[in-house]
Each structure stands twice: as structure tokens, then as C-alpha cells.
Amino acid sequence: MLDWQPKAPYTAEQLLEVLRILRDPENGCPWDKVQTHASIRKNFLEETCEALEAIDADDPQLMQEELGDVLMQVAFHAVIEEERGRFTFEDVCREVCEKLVFRHPNIFASSAAQNAGINGWDALKNKEKGRTTLADELGTVPVTLPALMRAQKLQKRADRCGAEQSAPETARQALRAALDGWNREQNAQAAGELLFAAANAMRLAGVDAEEALTFASKRYCAELLAQKEQSGTQVE
């Protein structure tokens, strides 16, 4: 048993040290030391969702806890890569700092010199990542995003390349056509086209489809439970 504990000021380096101890091949935690990127992949998603709930609740204590759990996931993956000799947590921090400076030429002189005449966030990202074609734009939208979120990102990027109709009325017409298709044939393809068209119409109206459905689901639960309570029905 190791007589060690973190001490103030609590730093990211101490978090990394705890994870290195837990990952020690000889004396580490039996669970932690055998984990891989793949085995803890879903943990990252779960912790991120819990952090989002804390943010939505505007609960500072819960937010502090859940953000810590997300940070631990970042550090865990970085320590796994450190062991493999491919990159370190310091490399992760360096890259994100460089990215933030590069993408803010209106703030940082070094970025202004590199990006003369380029001010838009999307244009800066495209330059940084070397995206020049529609295929580049669409191919770099992660397939692991929630479906509605991914649909709106694809539509936005297609719009930017001139491949999507960006007129709200055109989008509404497409939505009506998709609804007619669903009324004629209620199958998965028709449902997908209806959802995709709805997401585009919402995007052009300035509505985040993923958030809209998330909060609608929350309202549904709250209203259903309230109705059950008012009727005197026991909720199990």
C-alpha cells in the first residue's frame, strides 16, 4: 500500500500522478491498469452527459464534480498514450493552446500575422485543417455525433460550399414533402428523410435540433409525472 496523497495546490500534474500510480503494472489498481482506450470509451460519453446535466441544472457543486470526472477521462487517455510513447498530457495542452491562439487573429498578434485577411472562425478552421473541398467538409463531421446534431452540421457545411439550399422557404417545402412521404409510407427511410428535413428547417430558423428535442423530452417527463400526481395514480 502506497502512502501518497495529493496536496494543495491541486494541479493537473497531481491528477496525472494518481493515474500513473493506478496504472502501475506491478502495484496498480487491478481494474485501472488493464483499461484501454476502447474499454473506457463509453465512460467518456457518460461523464460528458453527466456534466451537461450539471450545466443545465446550473448546479455549481455538481458541475465542479462532473467537470472533474471529464478531466479525469482526458487525463486517463493521455496517460495511456504516454505509456505507449506517442504523446503526453503536455502535448494535448500545447496543441489546444496553439489552436486557440491561431483561431483568434483579432486577439493575438502572431495569429494576425499568419492569417492576414482571414477573420471568420470557419475559414480559420479550414485553413488549419487543410479543408478545401466539399468532401473534406463532410468527411470531417464525426459519425459518432448524435444524429440530429450531425445532420445540422452536415447541412451547415454543405451550405457553406454552396451545395445546400439555404432559403428557409425551400427548407419548409422540403419538410412538407418529407412529411407527405412519411404519410404515404411509414418506414425507416421516410422517417429519416422527415427528421433530416426537419433538422434543416430548424437550423435555418436558428434552432438547435438536438437541444430542442432534449428539452422537449424533459418537459414530456415532467408533464407526464405531474398529470399522474394530479390524478392520484401511483408512479412506480
PDB file of C-alpha atoms in Angstrom:
ATOM      1  CA  MET A   1       0.000   0.000   0.000  1.00  0.00           C
ATOM      2  CA  LEU A   2       1.381   3.388  -1.048  1.00  0.00           C
ATOM      3  CA  ASP A   3       1.475   6.262   1.440  1.00  0.00           C
ATOM      4  CA  TRP A   4       0.757   9.095  -1.014  1.00  0.00           C
ATOM      5  CA  GLN A   5      -1.968  11.668  -1.423  1.00  0.00           C
ATOM      6  CA  PRO A   6      -2.307  14.869  -3.450  1.00  0.00           C
ATOM      7  CA  LYS A   7      -1.583  18.143  -1.703  1.00  0.00           C
ATOM      8  CA  ALA A   8      -2.621  21.728  -2.342  1.00  0.00           C
ATOM      9  CA  PRO A   9      -2.295  23.421  -4.725  1.00  0.00           C
ATOM     10  CA  TYR A  10      -4.092  20.644  -6.579  1.00  0.00           C
ATOM     11  CA  THR A  11      -2.845  20.504 -10.161  1.00  0.00           C
ATOM     12  CA  ALA A  12      -3.313  18.545 -13.354  1.00  0.00           C
ATOM     13  CA  GLU A  13       0.136  17.062 -12.737  1.00  0.00           C
ATOM     14  CA  GLN A  14      -1.089  15.538  -9.483  1.00  0.00           C
ATOM     15  CA  LEU A  15      -4.076  14.057 -11.307  1.00  0.00           C
ATOM     16  CA  LEU A  16      -1.685  12.510 -13.813  1.00  0.00           C
ATOM     17  CA  GLU A  17       0.469  11.149 -10.991  1.00  0.00           C
ATOM     18  CA  VAL A  18      -2.559   9.466  -9.374  1.00  0.00           C
ATOM     19  CA  LEU A  19      -3.422   7.844 -12.710  1.00  0.00           C
ATOM     20  CA  ARG A  20       0.176   6.707 -13.231  1.00  0.00           C
ATOM     21  CA  ILE A  21       0.100   5.065  -9.801  1.00  0.00           C
ATOM     22  CA  LEU A  22      -3.219   3.384 -10.567  1.00  0.00           C
ATOM     23  CA  ARG A  23      -1.843   2.198 -13.919  1.00  0.00           C
ATOM     24  CA  ASP A  24       1.402   0.791 -12.493  1.00  0.00           C
ATOM     25  CA  PRO A  25       1.786  -2.720 -13.983  1.00  0.00           C
ATOM     26  CA  GLU A  26       3.025  -4.225 -10.718  1.00  0.00           C
ATOM     27  CA  ASN A  27       1.285  -2.383  -7.889  1.00  0.00           C
ATOM     28  CA  GLY A  28      -1.530  -0.532  -9.629  1.00  0.00           C
ATOM     29  CA  CYS A  29      -5.272  -0.984  -9.305  1.00  0.00           C
ATOM     30  CA  PRO A  30      -6.358  -4.309 -10.879  1.00  0.00           C
ATOM     31  CA  TRP A  31      -9.101  -2.523 -12.849  1.00  0.00           C
ATOM     32  CA  ASP A  32      -7.336   0.709 -13.860  1.00  0.00           C
ATOM     33  CA  LYS A  33      -4.113  -0.883 -15.052  1.00  0.00           C
ATOM     34  CA  VAL A  34      -5.796  -3.088 -17.660  1.00  0.00           C
ATOM     35  CA  GLN A  35      -8.039  -0.447 -19.242  1.00  0.00           C
ATOM     36  CA  THR A  36      -7.601   0.627 -22.863  1.00  0.00           C
ATOM     37  CA  HIS A  37      -8.960   3.467 -24.983  1.00  0.00           C
ATOM     38  CA  ALA A  38     -11.677   1.127 -26.238  1.00  0.00           C
ATOM     39  CA  SER A  39     -12.677  -0.246 -22.841  1.00  0.00           C
ATOM     40  CA  ILE A  40     -13.288   3.195 -21.295  1.00  0.00           C
ATOM     41  CA  ARG A  41     -14.633   4.849 -24.450  1.00  0.00           C
ATOM     42  CA  LYS A  42     -18.245   4.787 -23.244  1.00  0.00           C
ATOM     43  CA  ASN A  43     -17.182   6.188 -19.865  1.00  0.00           C
ATOM     44  CA  PHE A  44     -16.109   9.376 -21.642  1.00  0.00           C
ATOM     45  CA  LEU A  45     -19.559   9.752 -23.172  1.00  0.00           C
ATOM     46  CA  GLU A  46     -21.320   9.021 -19.876  1.00  0.00           C
ATOM     47  CA  GLU A  47     -19.222  11.524 -17.919  1.00  0.00           C
ATOM     48  CA  THR A  48     -19.762  14.178 -20.601  1.00  0.00           C
ATOM     49  CA  CYS A  49     -23.533  13.661 -20.450  1.00  0.00           C
ATOM     50  CA  GLU A  50     -23.472  13.961 -16.655  1.00  0.00           C
ATOM     51  CA  ALA A  51     -21.503  17.215 -16.973  1.00  0.00           C
ATOM     52  CA  LEU A  52     -24.118  18.537 -19.393  1.00  0.00           C
ATOM     53  CA  GLU A  53     -26.865  17.735 -16.892  1.00  0.00           C
ATOM     54  CA  ALA A  54     -24.974  19.661 -14.214  1.00  0.00           C
ATOM     55  CA  ILE A  55     -24.619  22.615 -16.592  1.00  0.00           C
ATOM     56  CA  ASP A  56     -28.324  22.518 -17.472  1.00  0.00           C
ATOM     57  CA  ALA A  57     -29.181  22.450 -13.751  1.00  0.00           C
ATOM     58  CA  ASP A  58     -26.789  25.377 -13.107  1.00  0.00           C
ATOM     59  CA  ASP A  59     -25.585  23.466 -10.030  1.00  0.00           C
ATOM     60  CA  PRO A  60     -22.040  24.681  -9.252  1.00  0.00           C
ATOM     61  CA  GLN A  61     -21.166  21.885  -6.831  1.00  0.00           C
ATOM     62  CA  LEU A  62     -22.353  19.174  -9.205  1.00  0.00           C
ATOM     63  CA  MET A  63     -20.721  20.976 -12.132  1.00  0.00           C
ATOM     64  CA  GLN A  64     -17.383  21.015 -10.302  1.00  0.00           C
ATOM     65  CA  GLU A  65     -17.636  17.286  -9.639  1.00  0.00           C
ATOM     66  CA  GLU A  66     -18.713  16.322 -13.148  1.00  0.00           C
ATOM     67  CA  LEU A  67     -16.165  18.544 -14.898  1.00  0.00           C
ATOM     68  CA  GLY A  68     -13.552  16.825 -12.743  1.00  0.00           C
ATOM     69  CA  ASP A  69     -14.776  13.464 -13.998  1.00  0.00           C
ATOM     70  CA  VAL A  70     -14.490  14.671 -17.604  1.00  0.00           C
ATOM     71  CA  LEU A  71     -10.974  15.970 -16.919  1.00  0.00           C
ATOM     72  CA  MET A  72     -10.078  12.597 -15.438  1.00  0.00           C
ATOM     73  CA  GLN A  73     -11.198  10.901 -18.654  1.00  0.00           C
ATOM     74  CA  VAL A  74      -8.986  13.236 -20.702  1.00  0.00           C
ATOM     75  CA  ALA A  75      -6.038  12.570 -18.387  1.00  0.00           C
ATOM     76  CA  PHE A  76      -6.671   8.801 -18.411  1.00  0.00           C
ATOM     77  CA  HIS A  77      -6.478   8.620 -22.213  1.00  0.00           C
ATOM     78  CA  ALA A  78      -3.387  10.861 -22.194  1.00  0.00           C
ATOM     79  CA  VAL A  79      -1.623   8.579 -19.667  1.00  0.00           C
ATOM     80  CA  ILE A  80      -2.395   5.538 -21.830  1.00  0.00           C
ATOM     81  CA  GLU A  81      -0.729   7.326 -24.762  1.00  0.00           C
ATOM     82  CA  GLU A  82       2.170   8.423 -22.544  1.00  0.00           C
ATOM     83  CA  GLU A  83       2.794   4.747 -21.747  1.00  0.00           C
ATOM     84  CA  ARG A  84       2.826   3.977 -25.463  1.00  0.00           C
ATOM     85  CA  GLY A  85       5.257   6.821 -26.149  1.00  0.00           C
ATOM     86  CA  ARG A  86       3.027   8.561 -28.678  1.00  0.00           C
ATOM     87  CA  PHE A  87       2.064  11.783 -26.865  1.00  0.00           C
ATOM     88  CA  THR A  88       1.636  13.239 -23.383  1.00  0.00           C
ATOM     89  CA  PHE A  89      -0.889  15.362 -21.499  1.00  0.00           C
ATOM     90  CA  GLU A  90       1.519  18.269 -22.002  1.00  0.00           C
ATOM     91  CA  ASP A  91       1.275  17.740 -25.772  1.00  0.00           C
ATOM     92  CA  VAL A  92      -2.528  17.865 -25.522  1.00  0.00           C
ATOM     93  CA  CYS A  93      -2.358  21.166 -23.612  1.00  0.00           C
ATOM     94  CA  ARG A  94       0.203  22.625 -26.031  1.00  0.00           C
ATOM     95  CA  GLU A  95      -1.888  21.762 -29.065  1.00  0.00           C
ATOM     96  CA  VAL A  96      -5.111  23.243 -27.719  1.00  0.00           C
ATOM     97  CA  CYS A  97      -3.295  26.435 -26.639  1.00  0.00           C
ATOM     98  CA  GLU A  98      -1.747  26.807 -30.096  1.00  0.00           C
ATOM     99  CA  LYS A  99      -5.154  26.186 -31.684  1.00  0.00           C
ATOM    100  CA  LEU A 100      -6.860  28.865 -29.581  1.00  0.00           C
ATOM    101  CA  VAL A 101      -4.203  31.435 -30.423  1.00  0.00           C
ATOM    102  CA  PHE A 102      -4.291  30.559 -34.139  1.00  0.00           C
ATOM    103  CA  ARG A 103      -8.086  30.890 -34.286  1.00  0.00           C
ATOM    104  CA  HIS A 104      -8.131  34.346 -32.689  1.00  0.00           C
ATOM    105  CA  PRO A 105      -6.241  36.696 -35.028  1.00  0.00           C
ATOM    106  CA  ASN A 106      -8.359  39.530 -33.633  1.00  0.00           C
ATOM    107  CA  ILE A 107      -6.701  38.990 -30.232  1.00  0.00           C
ATOM    108  CA  PHE A 108      -3.193  37.595 -30.802  1.00  0.00           C
ATOM    109  CA  ALA A 109      -0.599  39.366 -32.941  1.00  0.00           C
ATOM    110  CA  SER A 110       1.148  36.134 -34.005  1.00  0.00           C
ATOM    111  CA  SER A 111      -2.117  34.788 -35.403  1.00  0.00           C
ATOM    112  CA  ALA A 112      -2.919  38.080 -37.121  1.00  0.00           C
ATOM    113  CA  ALA A 113       0.401  37.876 -38.970  1.00  0.00           C
ATOM    114  CA  GLN A 114      -0.311  34.276 -40.055  1.00  0.00           C
ATOM    115  CA  ASN A 115      -3.903  34.912 -41.076  1.00  0.00           C
ATOM    116  CA  ALA A 116      -3.990  38.308 -42.735  1.00  0.00           C
ATOM    117  CA  GLY A 117      -7.376  38.832 -44.320  1.00  0.00           C
ATOM    118  CA  ILE A 118      -8.932  35.732 -42.740  1.00  0.00           C
ATOM    119  CA  ASN A 119     -11.281  36.557 -39.881  1.00  0.00           C
ATOM    120  CA  GLY A 120     -14.103  34.019 -39.964  1.00  0.00           C
ATOM    121  CA  TRP A 121     -13.932  31.123 -37.486  1.00  0.00           C
ATOM    122  CA  ASP A 122     -14.867  28.552 -40.144  1.00  0.00           C
ATOM    123  CA  ALA A 123     -12.334  29.907 -42.621  1.00  0.00           C
ATOM    124  CA  LEU A 124      -9.611  29.719 -39.990  1.00  0.00           C
ATOM    125  CA  LYS A 125     -10.540  26.123 -39.134  1.00  0.00           C
ATOM    126  CA  ASN A 126     -10.494  25.183 -42.815  1.00  0.00           C
ATOM    127  CA  LYS A 127      -7.051  26.711 -43.274  1.00  0.00           C
ATOM    128  CA  GLU A 128      -5.745  24.996 -40.139  1.00  0.00           C
ATOM    129  CA  LYS A 129      -7.094  21.576 -41.156  1.00  0.00           C
ATOM    130  CA  GLY A 130      -6.446  21.923 -44.879  1.00  0.00           C
ATOM    131  CA  ARG A 131     -10.108  21.546 -45.840  1.00  0.00           C
ATOM    132  CA  THR A 132     -10.652  22.774 -49.398  1.00  0.00           C
ATOM    133  CA  THR A 133     -13.446  20.651 -50.892  1.00  0.00           C
ATOM    134  CA  LEU A 134     -17.000  19.608 -50.094  1.00  0.00           C
ATOM    135  CA  ALA A 135     -15.713  16.065 -49.470  1.00  0.00           C
ATOM    136  CA  ASP A 136     -13.259  17.479 -46.902  1.00  0.00           C
ATOM    137  CA  GLU A 137     -16.063  19.396 -45.212  1.00  0.00           C
ATOM    138  CA  LEU A 138     -18.476  16.477 -44.998  1.00  0.00           C
ATOM    139  CA  GLY A 139     -15.859  13.839 -44.224  1.00  0.00           C
ATOM    140  CA  THR A 140     -14.645  15.598 -41.093  1.00  0.00           C
ATOM    141  CA  VAL A 141     -18.035  15.703 -39.355  1.00  0.00           C
ATOM    142  CA  PRO A 142     -17.736  12.917 -36.732  1.00  0.00           C
ATOM    143  CA  VAL A 143     -20.043   9.968 -37.365  1.00  0.00           C
ATOM    144  CA  THR A 144     -20.279   9.474 -33.589  1.00  0.00           C
ATOM    145  CA  LEU A 145     -22.197  12.722 -33.059  1.00  0.00           C
ATOM    146  CA  PRO A 146     -25.861  12.415 -32.041  1.00  0.00           C
ATOM    147  CA  ALA A 147     -27.866  12.046 -35.247  1.00  0.00           C
ATOM    148  CA  LEU A 148     -29.710  15.389 -35.155  1.00  0.00           C
ATOM    149  CA  MET A 149     -26.550  17.291 -34.277  1.00  0.00           C
ATOM    150  CA  ARG A 150     -24.627  15.593 -37.085  1.00  0.00           C
ATOM    151  CA  ALA A 151     -27.400  16.285 -39.593  1.00  0.00           C
ATOM    152  CA  GLN A 152     -27.327  20.020 -38.859  1.00  0.00           C
ATOM    153  CA  LYS A 153     -23.526  20.130 -39.043  1.00  0.00           C
ATOM    154  CA  LEU A 154     -23.556  18.385 -42.424  1.00  0.00           C
ATOM    155  CA  GLN A 155     -26.229  20.779 -43.681  1.00  0.00           C
ATOM    156  CA  LYS A 156     -24.304  23.813 -42.450  1.00  0.00           C
ATOM    157  CA  ARG A 157     -21.109  22.683 -44.158  1.00  0.00           C
ATOM    158  CA  ALA A 158     -22.912  21.834 -47.387  1.00  0.00           C
ATOM    159  CA  ASP A 159     -24.465  25.304 -47.240  1.00  0.00           C
ATOM    160  CA  ARG A 160     -21.041  26.844 -46.857  1.00  0.00           C
ATOM    161  CA  CYS A 161     -19.871  25.086 -50.016  1.00  0.00           C
ATOM    162  CA  GLY A 162     -22.959  26.125 -51.977  1.00  0.00           C
ATOM    163  CA  ALA A 163     -24.297  22.554 -52.184  1.00  0.00           C
ATOM    164  CA  GLU A 164     -27.377  23.074 -49.969  1.00  0.00           C
ATOM    165  CA  GLN A 165     -30.432  25.250 -50.448  1.00  0.00           C
ATOM    166  CA  SER A 166     -30.243  27.789 -47.643  1.00  0.00           C
ATOM    167  CA  ALA A 167     -33.580  29.576 -48.168  1.00  0.00           C
ATOM    168  CA  PRO A 168     -35.941  28.955 -45.224  1.00  0.00           C
ATOM    169  CA  GLU A 169     -38.953  28.622 -47.543  1.00  0.00           C
ATOM    170  CA  THR A 170     -37.146  25.998 -49.620  1.00  0.00           C
ATOM    171  CA  ALA A 171     -36.376  24.082 -46.435  1.00  0.00           C
ATOM    172  CA  ARG A 172     -40.014  24.280 -45.337  1.00  0.00           C
ATOM    173  CA  GLN A 173     -41.130  22.952 -48.724  1.00  0.00           C
ATOM    174  CA  ALA A 174     -38.686  20.050 -48.363  1.00  0.00           C
ATOM    175  CA  LEU A 175     -40.092  19.381 -44.891  1.00  0.00           C
ATOM    176  CA  ARG A 176     -43.665  19.312 -46.232  1.00  0.00           C
ATOM    177  CA  ALA A 177     -42.577  16.921 -48.996  1.00  0.00           C
ATOM    178  CA  ALA A 178     -40.865  14.672 -46.450  1.00  0.00           C
ATOM    179  CA  LEU A 179     -43.991  14.691 -44.290  1.00  0.00           C
ATOM    180  CA  ASP A 180     -46.082  13.677 -47.329  1.00  0.00           C
ATOM    181  CA  GLY A 181     -43.596  10.857 -47.930  1.00  0.00           C
ATOM    182  CA  TRP A 182     -43.990   9.688 -44.343  1.00  0.00           C
ATOM    183  CA  ASN A 183     -47.781   9.784 -44.641  1.00  0.00           C
ATOM    184  CA  ARG A 184     -47.599   7.605 -47.776  1.00  0.00           C
ATOM    185  CA  GLU A 185     -45.093   5.069 -46.472  1.00  0.00           C
ATOM    186  CA  GLN A 186     -44.183   4.848 -42.808  1.00  0.00           C
ATOM    187  CA  ASN A 187     -40.805   3.158 -42.926  1.00  0.00           C
ATOM    188  CA  ALA A 188     -37.288   3.897 -41.665  1.00  0.00           C
ATOM    189  CA  GLN A 189     -36.181   5.683 -44.841  1.00  0.00           C
ATOM    190  CA  ALA A 190     -39.202   8.003 -44.869  1.00  0.00           C
ATOM    191  CA  ALA A 191     -38.731   8.651 -41.153  1.00  0.00           C
ATOM    192  CA  GLY A 192     -35.070   9.515 -41.695  1.00  0.00           C
ATOM    193  CA  GLU A 193     -35.869  11.909 -44.525  1.00  0.00           C
ATOM    194  CA  LEU A 194     -38.541  13.578 -42.382  1.00  0.00           C
ATOM    195  CA  LEU A 195     -36.144  14.037 -39.461  1.00  0.00           C
ATOM    196  CA  PHE A 196     -33.364  15.290 -41.765  1.00  0.00           C
ATOM    197  CA  ALA A 197     -35.669  17.824 -43.421  1.00  0.00           C
ATOM    198  CA  ALA A 198     -36.985  18.961 -40.040  1.00  0.00           C
ATOM    199  CA  ALA A 199     -33.428  19.415 -38.765  1.00  0.00           C
ATOM    200  CA  ASN A 200     -32.575  21.595 -41.773  1.00  0.00           C
ATOM    201  CA  ALA A 201     -35.687  23.755 -41.395  1.00  0.00           C
ATOM    202  CA  MET A 202     -34.872  24.208 -37.706  1.00  0.00           C
ATOM    203  CA  ARG A 203     -31.232  25.069 -38.491  1.00  0.00           C
ATOM    204  CA  LEU A 204     -32.287  27.832 -40.847  1.00  0.00           C
ATOM    205  CA  ALA A 205     -34.687  29.117 -38.184  1.00  0.00           C
ATOM    206  CA  GLY A 206     -31.773  29.286 -35.712  1.00  0.00           C
ATOM    207  CA  VAL A 207     -32.939  26.306 -33.636  1.00  0.00           C
ATOM    208  CA  ASP A 208     -30.527  23.624 -32.382  1.00  0.00           C
ATOM    209  CA  ALA A 209     -32.494  20.436 -33.152  1.00  0.00           C
ATOM    210  CA  GLU A 210     -30.595  18.285 -30.642  1.00  0.00           C
ATOM    211  CA  GLU A 211     -31.203  20.695 -27.771  1.00  0.00           C
ATOM    212  CA  ALA A 212     -34.818  21.242 -28.814  1.00  0.00           C
ATOM    213  CA  LEU A 213     -35.547  17.512 -28.636  1.00  0.00           C
ATOM    214  CA  THR A 214     -33.584  17.124 -25.392  1.00  0.00           C
ATOM    215  CA  PHE A 215     -35.605  19.787 -23.615  1.00  0.00           C
ATOM    216  CA  ALA A 216     -38.875  18.572 -25.166  1.00  0.00           C
ATOM    217  CA  SER A 217     -38.153  15.136 -23.684  1.00  0.00           C
ATOM    218  CA  LYS A 218     -37.515  16.708 -20.293  1.00  0.00           C
ATOM    219  CA  ARG A 219     -40.793  18.636 -20.482  1.00  0.00           C
ATOM    220  CA  TYR A 220     -42.610  15.478 -21.523  1.00  0.00           C
ATOM    221  CA  CYS A 221     -41.351  13.608 -18.447  1.00  0.00           C
ATOM    222  CA  ALA A 222     -42.178  16.483 -16.100  1.00  0.00           C
ATOM    223  CA  GLU A 223     -45.674  16.968 -17.545  1.00  0.00           C
ATOM    224  CA  LEU A 224     -46.454  13.241 -17.538  1.00  0.00           C
ATOM    225  CA  LEU A 225     -45.384  12.856 -13.912  1.00  0.00           C
ATOM    226  CA  ALA A 226     -47.394  15.957 -12.946  1.00  0.00           C
ATOM    227  CA  GLN A 227     -50.505  14.501 -14.609  1.00  0.00           C
ATOM    228  CA  LYS A 228     -50.027  11.204 -12.788  1.00  0.00           C
ATOM    229  CA  GLU A 229     -49.622  13.066  -9.498  1.00  0.00           C
ATOM    230  CA  GLN A 230     -52.758  15.153 -10.085  1.00  0.00           C
ATOM    231  CA  SER A 231     -54.815  12.082 -10.935  1.00  0.00           C
ATOM    232  CA  GLY A 232     -53.590  10.299  -7.819  1.00  0.00           C
ATOM    233  CA  THR A 233     -52.032   7.484  -9.848  1.00  0.00           C
ATOM    234  CA  GLN A 234     -49.022   5.959  -8.179  1.00  0.00           C
ATOM    235  CA  VAL A 235     -45.836   6.389 -10.185  1.00  0.00           C
ATOM    236  CA  GLU A 236     -43.569   3.365  -9.881  1.00  0.00           C
TER     237      GLU A 236
END
